[in-house]
Structures are given as C-alpha cells and as structure tokens.
PDB file of C-alpha atoms in Angstrom:
ATOM      1  CA  MET E   1     -23.300   6.639 -13.065  1.00 73.00           C
ATOM      2  CA  SER E   2     -21.685  10.017 -13.295  1.00 81.00           C
ATOM      3  CA  ILE E   3     -18.056  10.918 -13.796  1.00 92.00           C
ATOM      4  CA  LYS E   4     -16.297  12.101 -10.624  1.00 95.00           C
ATOM      5  CA  LYS E   5     -13.015  13.971 -10.411  1.00 97.00           C
ATOM      6  CA  GLY E   6     -10.758  13.419  -7.448  1.00 98.00           C
ATOM      7  CA  PHE E   7      -7.747  11.714  -5.939  1.00 98.00           C
ATOM      8  CA  ILE E   8      -7.070   8.043  -6.530  1.00 98.00           C
ATOM      9  CA  VAL E   9      -4.581   6.516  -4.086  1.00 98.00           C
ATOM     10  CA  ILE E  10      -3.020   3.080  -3.814  1.00 98.00           C
ATOM     11  CA  VAL E  11      -0.921   1.919  -0.878  1.00 98.00           C
ATOM     12  CA  ASP E  12       1.132  -1.166  -1.651  1.00 97.00           C
ATOM     13  CA  ILE E  13       3.426  -3.317   0.455  1.00 95.00           C
ATOM     14  CA  SER E  14       6.908  -3.609  -1.107  1.00 91.00           C
ATOM     15  CA  GLY E  15       8.588  -6.959  -0.770  1.00 84.00           C
ATOM     16  CA  TYR E  16       5.331  -8.897  -0.604  1.00 78.00           C
ATOM     17  CA  THR E  17       6.147 -11.295  -3.462  1.00 73.00           C
ATOM     18  CA  ASN E  18       9.500 -12.313  -1.972  1.00 73.00           C
ATOM     19  CA  PHE E  19       7.875 -12.479   1.454  1.00 71.00           C
ATOM     20  CA  VAL E  20       5.251 -14.929   0.176  1.00 66.00           C
ATOM     21  CA  LYS E  21       7.834 -16.963  -1.745  1.00 64.00           C
ATOM     22  CA  SER E  22      10.068 -17.285   1.302  1.00 59.00           C
ATOM     23  CA  HIS E  23       7.034 -18.278   3.351  1.00 52.00           C
ATOM     24  CA  SER E  24       6.074 -21.106   1.006  1.00 54.00           C
ATOM     25  CA  THR E  25       9.582 -22.372   0.189  1.00 50.00           C
ATOM     26  CA  TYR E  26      11.195 -24.768   2.593  1.00 47.00           C
ATOM     27  CA  ASN E  27      14.890 -25.373   2.946  1.00 48.00           C
ATOM     28  CA  LYS E  28      15.134 -29.116   2.373  1.00 49.00           C
ATOM     29  CA  ASN E  29      18.500 -29.253   4.127  1.00 52.00           C
ATOM     30  CA  ASN E  30      17.138 -27.875   7.388  1.00 58.00           C
ATOM     31  CA  PHE E  31      14.689 -30.333   8.900  1.00 54.00           C
ATOM     32  CA  PHE E  32      13.950 -28.234  12.028  1.00 51.00           C
ATOM     33  CA  LYS E  33      13.328 -25.044  10.029  1.00 54.00           C
ATOM     34  CA  LYS E  34      10.847 -26.967   7.888  1.00 55.00           C
ATOM     35  CA  ILE E  35       8.974 -28.182  10.997  1.00 49.00           C
ATOM     36  CA  ILE E  36       8.919 -24.685  12.581  1.00 47.00           C
ATOM     37  CA  ASP E  37       7.651 -23.097   9.349  1.00 48.00           C
ATOM     38  CA  LYS E  38       4.922 -25.733   9.041  1.00 52.00           C
ATOM     39  CA  ILE E  39       3.810 -25.182  12.653  1.00 46.00           C
ATOM     40  CA  ASN E  40       3.656 -21.409  12.094  1.00 49.00           C
ATOM     41  CA  ASP E  41       1.931 -21.661   8.723  1.00 57.00           C
ATOM     42  CA  GLY E  42      -0.255 -18.611   8.169  1.00 66.00           C
ATOM     43  CA  HIS E  43       1.946 -16.094   9.982  1.00 71.00           C
ATOM     44  CA  GLY E  44       2.778 -14.429   6.671  1.00 75.00           C
ATOM     45  CA  GLU E  45      -0.827 -13.564   5.857  1.00 80.00           C
ATOM     46  CA  HIS E  46      -1.501 -12.491   9.447  1.00 82.00           C
ATOM     47  CA  ILE E  47       1.446 -10.108   9.270  1.00 86.00           C
ATOM     48  CA  ILE E  48       0.337  -8.646   5.911  1.00 89.00           C
ATOM     49  CA  SER E  49      -3.246  -8.247   7.159  1.00 91.00           C
ATOM     50  CA  ASP E  50      -2.081  -6.534  10.345  1.00 92.00           C
ATOM     51  CA  LEU E  51       0.184  -4.102   8.454  1.00 94.00           C
ATOM     52  CA  LEU E  52      -2.464  -3.300   5.841  1.00 96.00           C
ATOM     53  CA  GLU E  53      -5.067  -2.722   8.553  1.00 96.00           C
ATOM     54  CA  THR E  54      -2.677  -0.336  10.339  1.00 97.00           C
ATOM     55  CA  VAL E  55      -2.354   1.767   7.176  1.00 97.00           C
ATOM     56  CA  ILE E  56      -6.084   1.645   6.382  1.00 97.00           C
ATOM     57  CA  ASN E  57      -6.926   2.831   9.904  1.00 97.00           C
ATOM     58  CA  GLU E  58      -4.532   5.771   9.518  1.00 98.00           C
ATOM     59  CA  LEU E  59      -6.054   6.825   6.185  1.00 98.00           C
ATOM     60  CA  ASP E  60      -9.662   6.329   7.319  1.00 97.00           C
ATOM     61  CA  GLY E  61     -11.527   9.627   7.392  1.00 96.00           C
ATOM     62  CA  THR E  62      -9.214  11.187   4.806  1.00 97.00           C
ATOM     63  CA  LEU E  63      -9.712   8.691   1.997  1.00 98.00           C
ATOM     64  CA  THR E  64     -12.555   6.328   1.146  1.00 97.00           C
ATOM     65  CA  ILE E  65     -11.394   2.756   0.777  1.00 96.00           C
ATOM     66  CA  ASN E  66     -12.634   1.212  -2.432  1.00 96.00           C
ATOM     67  CA  LYS E  67     -11.194  -2.282  -2.236  1.00 95.00           C
ATOM     68  CA  LEU E  68      -8.356  -4.484  -1.079  1.00 94.00           C
ATOM     69  CA  GLU E  69      -6.043  -5.844  -3.750  1.00 93.00           C
ATOM     70  CA  GLY E  70      -3.964  -8.524  -2.037  1.00 87.00           C
ATOM     71  CA  ASP E  71      -1.095  -6.597  -0.454  1.00 91.00           C
ATOM     72  CA  ALA E  72      -2.505  -3.233  -1.573  1.00 96.00           C
ATOM     73  CA  ALA E  73      -5.540  -1.043  -0.952  1.00 97.00           C
ATOM     74  CA  LEU E  74      -7.268   1.286  -3.403  1.00 98.00           C
ATOM     75  CA  PHE E  75      -8.747   4.555  -2.117  1.00 98.00           C
ATOM     76  CA  TYR E  76     -10.347   7.679  -3.509  1.00 98.00           C
ATOM     77  CA  ALA E  77     -11.357  11.148  -2.332  1.00 98.00           C
ATOM     78  CA  LEU E  78     -13.576  13.859  -3.764  1.00 97.00           C
ATOM     79  CA  PRO E  79     -12.327  16.978  -1.959  1.00 97.00           C
ATOM     80  CA  SER E  80     -13.650  20.473  -2.628  1.00 94.00           C
ATOM     81  CA  ASN E  81     -10.454  22.313  -1.644  1.00 95.00           C
ATOM     82  CA  LEU E  82      -7.658  20.511  -3.489  1.00 95.00           C
ATOM     83  CA  LYS E  83      -4.631  22.326  -2.012  1.00 91.00           C
ATOM     84  CA  LYS E  84      -5.899  22.051   1.567  1.00 94.00           C
ATOM     85  CA  PHE E  85      -6.787  18.399   1.066  1.00 97.00           C
ATOM     86  CA  SER E  86      -3.408  17.620  -0.501  1.00 95.00           C
ATOM     87  CA  ILE E  87      -1.637  18.909   2.631  1.00 95.00           C
ATOM     88  CA  LYS E  88      -3.754  16.594   4.770  1.00 96.00           C
ATOM     89  CA  LEU E  89      -3.206  13.704   2.347  1.00 97.00           C
ATOM     90  CA  ILE E  90       0.579  14.128   2.276  1.00 96.00           C
ATOM     91  CA  ASN E  91       0.712  14.252   6.085  1.00 95.00           C
ATOM     92  CA  LYS E  92      -1.464  11.126   6.317  1.00 97.00           C
ATOM     93  CA  LEU E  93       0.659   9.211   3.798  1.00 97.00           C
ATOM     94  CA  LEU E  94       3.867  10.167   5.621  1.00 96.00           C
ATOM     95  CA  ALA E  95       2.255   9.112   8.913  1.00 97.00           C
ATOM     96  CA  SER E  96       1.161   5.829   7.304  1.00 98.00           C
ATOM     97  CA  ILE E  97       4.732   5.007   6.311  1.00 97.00           C
ATOM     98  CA  ASP E  98       5.924   5.780   9.848  1.00 97.00           C
ATOM     99  CA  LEU E  99       3.147   3.719  11.435  1.00 97.00           C
ATOM    100  CA  PHE E 100       3.818   0.842   9.043  1.00 97.00           C
ATOM    101  CA  ASN E 101       7.486   0.745  10.104  1.00 96.00           C
ATOM    102  CA  LYS E 102       6.611   1.130  13.795  1.00 96.00           C
ATOM    103  CA  ARG E 103       4.110  -1.720  13.531  1.00 94.00           C
ATOM    104  CA  ILE E 104       6.774  -4.008  12.051  1.00 92.00           C
ATOM    105  CA  ASN E 105       9.007  -3.193  15.030  1.00 89.00           C
ATOM    106  CA  GLU E 106       6.144  -3.906  17.434  1.00 89.00           C
ATOM    107  CA  LEU E 107       5.427  -7.235  15.751  1.00 85.00           C
ATOM    108  CA  LEU E 108       9.111  -8.144  15.922  1.00 80.00           C
ATOM    109  CA  PHE E 109       9.138  -7.352  19.623  1.00 71.00           C
ATOM    110  CA  ILE E 110       5.905  -9.230  20.358  1.00 68.00           C
ATOM    111  CA  GLN E 111       6.639 -12.286  18.222  1.00 61.00           C
ATOM    112  CA  SER E 112       9.836 -14.081  19.028  1.00 66.00           C
ATOM    113  CA  CYS E 113       8.871 -16.683  16.475  1.00 69.00           C
ATOM    114  CA  PRO E 114      11.640 -18.340  14.441  1.00 69.00           C
ATOM    115  CA  CYS E 115       9.476 -18.936  11.346  1.00 67.00           C
ATOM    116  CA  THR E 116      10.482 -17.506   7.964  1.00 69.00           C
ATOM    117  CA  PRO E 117       7.707 -14.866   7.684  1.00 71.00           C
ATOM    118  CA  CYS E 118       8.320 -13.523  11.176  1.00 74.00           C
ATOM    119  CA  ASN E 119      12.039 -13.220  10.435  1.00 75.00           C
ATOM    120  CA  ASN E 120      11.534 -11.663   6.988  1.00 79.00           C
ATOM    121  CA  MET E 121       8.944  -9.007   7.831  1.00 86.00           C
ATOM    122  CA  VAL E 122      11.753  -6.458   8.324  1.00 88.00           C
ATOM    123  CA  ASN E 123      12.107  -6.441   4.522  1.00 90.00           C
ATOM    124  CA  LEU E 124       8.560  -5.127   4.008  1.00 94.00           C
ATOM    125  CA  LYS E 125       8.075  -1.429   3.168  1.00 96.00           C
ATOM    126  CA  LEU E 126       5.197   0.795   2.032  1.00 97.00           C
ATOM    127  CA  LYS E 127       4.792   2.523  -1.328  1.00 97.00           C
ATOM    128  CA  CYS E 128       2.068   5.093  -1.998  1.00 98.00           C
ATOM    129  CA  PHE E 129       0.725   6.128  -5.402  1.00 98.00           C
ATOM    130  CA  VAL E 130      -1.319   9.317  -5.820  1.00 98.00           C
ATOM    131  CA  HIS E 131      -3.172  10.355  -8.976  1.00 98.00           C
ATOM    132  CA  TYR E 132      -5.760  13.017  -9.687  1.00 98.00           C
ATOM    133  CA  GLY E 133      -8.265  12.301 -12.410  1.00 97.00           C
ATOM    134  CA  GLU E 134     -11.687  11.169 -13.466  1.00 97.00           C
ATOM    135  CA  PHE E 135     -13.420   7.958 -12.520  1.00 97.00           C
ATOM    136  CA  LEU E 136     -16.843   6.379 -12.287  1.00 96.00           C
ATOM    137  CA  ILE E 137     -18.235   4.877  -9.134  1.00 93.00           C
ATOM    138  CA  LYS E 138     -20.145   1.845 -10.316  1.00 92.00           C
ATOM    139  CA  LYS E 139     -22.340  -0.316  -8.153  1.00 89.00           C
ATOM    140  CA  ILE E 140     -22.796  -4.014  -8.735  1.00 88.00           C
ATOM    141  CA  ARG E 141     -25.012  -5.708  -6.169  1.00 90.00           C
ATOM    142  CA  ASN E 142     -23.638  -4.665  -2.744  1.00 89.00           C
ATOM    143  CA  PHE E 143     -20.248  -3.587  -4.104  1.00 87.00           C
ATOM    144  CA  GLU E 144     -19.036  -0.198  -5.253  1.00 89.00           C
ATOM    145  CA  GLU E 145     -15.982   0.060  -7.442  1.00 93.00           C
ATOM    146  CA  ILE E 146     -14.169   2.955  -9.032  1.00 96.00           C
ATOM    147  CA  ALA E 147     -13.379   2.469 -12.696  1.00 96.00           C
ATOM    148  CA  GLY E 148     -12.021   4.305 -15.698  1.00 97.00           C
ATOM    149  CA  GLU E 149      -8.825   5.133 -17.541  1.00 97.00           C
ATOM    150  CA  ASP E 150      -7.318   7.070 -14.617  1.00 98.00           C
ATOM    151  CA  VAL E 151      -7.790   4.064 -12.318  1.00 98.00           C
ATOM    152  CA  ILE E 152      -5.918   1.960 -14.872  1.00 97.00           C
ATOM    153  CA  ILE E 153      -3.121   4.560 -15.087  1.00 96.00           C
ATOM    154  CA  ILE E 154      -2.408   4.478 -11.351  1.00 97.00           C
ATOM    155  CA  HIS E 155      -2.353   0.676 -11.359  1.00 97.00           C
ATOM    156  CA  ARG E 156       0.114   0.673 -14.256  1.00 96.00           C
ATOM    157  CA  LEU E 157       2.389   3.079 -12.377  1.00 96.00           C
ATOM    158  CA  MET E 158       2.855   0.471  -9.668  1.00 95.00           C
ATOM    159  CA  LYS E 159       5.201  -1.269 -12.128  1.00 93.00           C
ATOM    160  CA  ASN E 160       7.837   1.429 -12.504  1.00 94.00           C
ATOM    161  CA  THR E 161      11.609   1.907 -12.592  1.00 94.00           C
ATOM    162  CA  ILE E 162      11.948   3.407  -9.102  1.00 94.00           C
ATOM    163  CA  SER E 163      14.591   1.395  -7.267  1.00 92.00           C
ATOM    164  CA  SER E 164      13.530   2.439  -3.768  1.00 93.00           C
ATOM    165  CA  ASN E 165      11.033   0.224  -1.972  1.00 93.00           C
ATOM    166  CA  GLU E 166       9.556   3.020   0.190  1.00 96.00           C
ATOM    167  CA  TYR E 167       8.218   6.185  -1.444  1.00 95.00           C
ATOM    168  CA  ILE E 168       5.246   8.341  -2.386  1.00 95.00           C
ATOM    169  CA  LEU E 169       4.698   8.762  -6.123  1.00 96.00           C
ATOM    170  CA  PHE E 170       2.573  11.672  -7.374  1.00 96.00           C
ATOM    171  CA  THR E 171       1.514  11.704 -11.005  1.00 96.00           C
ATOM    172  CA  GLU E 172       1.878  14.944 -12.916  1.00 95.00           C
ATOM    173  CA  GLN E 173      -1.886  15.512 -12.634  1.00 96.00           C
ATOM    174  CA  ALA E 174      -1.772  15.014  -8.862  1.00 96.00           C
ATOM    175  CA  SER E 175       1.268  17.255  -8.459  1.00 94.00           C
ATOM    176  CA  LYS E 176      -0.510  20.128 -10.241  1.00 94.00           C
ATOM    177  CA  VAL E 177      -3.261  20.227  -7.595  1.00 94.00           C
ATOM    178  CA  SER E 178      -1.091  19.336  -4.582  1.00 92.00           C
ATOM    179  CA  THR E 179       1.179  21.182  -2.189  1.00 89.00           C
ATOM    180  CA  LEU E 180       4.327  19.137  -2.717  1.00 89.00           C
ATOM    181  CA  GLU E 181       6.571  21.617  -0.921  1.00 84.00           C
ATOM    182  CA  LEU E 182       5.885  19.594   2.238  1.00 78.00           C
ATOM    183  CA  LEU E 183       7.946  16.728   0.864  1.00 83.00           C
ATOM    184  CA  ALA E 184      11.730  16.542   0.907  1.00 79.00           C
ATOM    185  CA  ASN E 185      13.935  14.914  -1.733  1.00 82.00           C
ATOM    186  CA  LEU E 186      11.516  15.437  -4.591  1.00 87.00           C
ATOM    187  CA  GLU E 187      12.530  13.859  -7.843  1.00 88.00           C
ATOM    188  CA  LYS E 188      10.862  14.475 -11.179  1.00 89.00           C
ATOM    189  CA  ARG E 189      10.886  11.499 -13.491  1.00 90.00           C
ATOM    190  CA  LYS E 190       9.125  10.038 -16.496  1.00 91.00           C
ATOM    191  CA  GLU E 191       7.629   6.562 -16.475  1.00 88.00           C
TER     192      GLU E 191
END
C-alpha cells in the first residue's frame, strides 16, 4: 500500500433519519394510513436508492466510488491538474444537486402514492463534502477501501453546525487547491 494524495468526497442525503423514522412510525389513530403504509412498505428504501443512484451516475467518470454508506456515498479522485479538476468537480457537484431535486420532482409526478415515504421525499436534500488529503487504498479480498486520517476528518465534518440541509462544504485543504470562484454565497467558517 502506498499513500495517495487526492480529493475525498462524500455525498449525503439530508433528512434521511427523519425520513426513515416517519416511514417506520405508524399513526395509531389513523387506521387507513397504517394499512396504506404497510401495503407500500419498502418505498422509502426504493426512493433513497433511486436518488443515490442518480447522484452516483452524475459523478461517475469524475470521481471513483469507494463505497456506499447507507444514505451516503464515498468517492475519491487522484487528479494531476488540481485547479482544472476542481472546476469539473464543482460543476459536477452542482449538477448533482440539481439532478437530485429534479429526480424528486419526477418521482412525485410518477408516484401518486399516499404512503408516508412518498409524501415525505420532498424533505430530502443533498449535501456534499470535499476534502483534499492523503489516504491509503487498501485491498481486502475483492474490496478496495480508502483509509487514513483524512478519510476520518471528512466523515467527522458531516456532523457540523451548518443549519442548511443543502450545501457543498470544502475543507480548508480542498479550498487551497480548488477554484472556488465558481460558487456563489461562499461562507468561511470553523468547525
């Protein structure tokens, strides 16, 4: 194993925990709602899978997917031209957020289902986390996984004080090698 230096990116679906809770909690006072939700059991996970696949397809070719993490996906990239790559990455992340929101609207239009997950998917949003640092690519059997302190850092940043549920977060290390002028409403903060 050798140490690599590159971008580490996580895309994460905001609102997933509440979405799952609302999917598994039945209103005991509403008998018909309980029956409808039971009939449509599994819609929640189908919706999450569909949305995550939409984002993964958009990022494919720009980032290498490392693994799925429930409602999130971990990616990495080892670009040679950091500034040029960062422009492409920013455009792809912005496009991913747009596609994510468009896909929710398509699913709403296609599914006129009264179940809780189908009615609550409008509350789902996409957050993106971008870090630049070192990591190892380790192989265990048929699986490859990135590992190291910088991978831990980006995971820890997912629990932050940002009140918005839709954003792109660049770490200081990522911002130093990126062309952030493409983004509007930049805010510098410390977590």
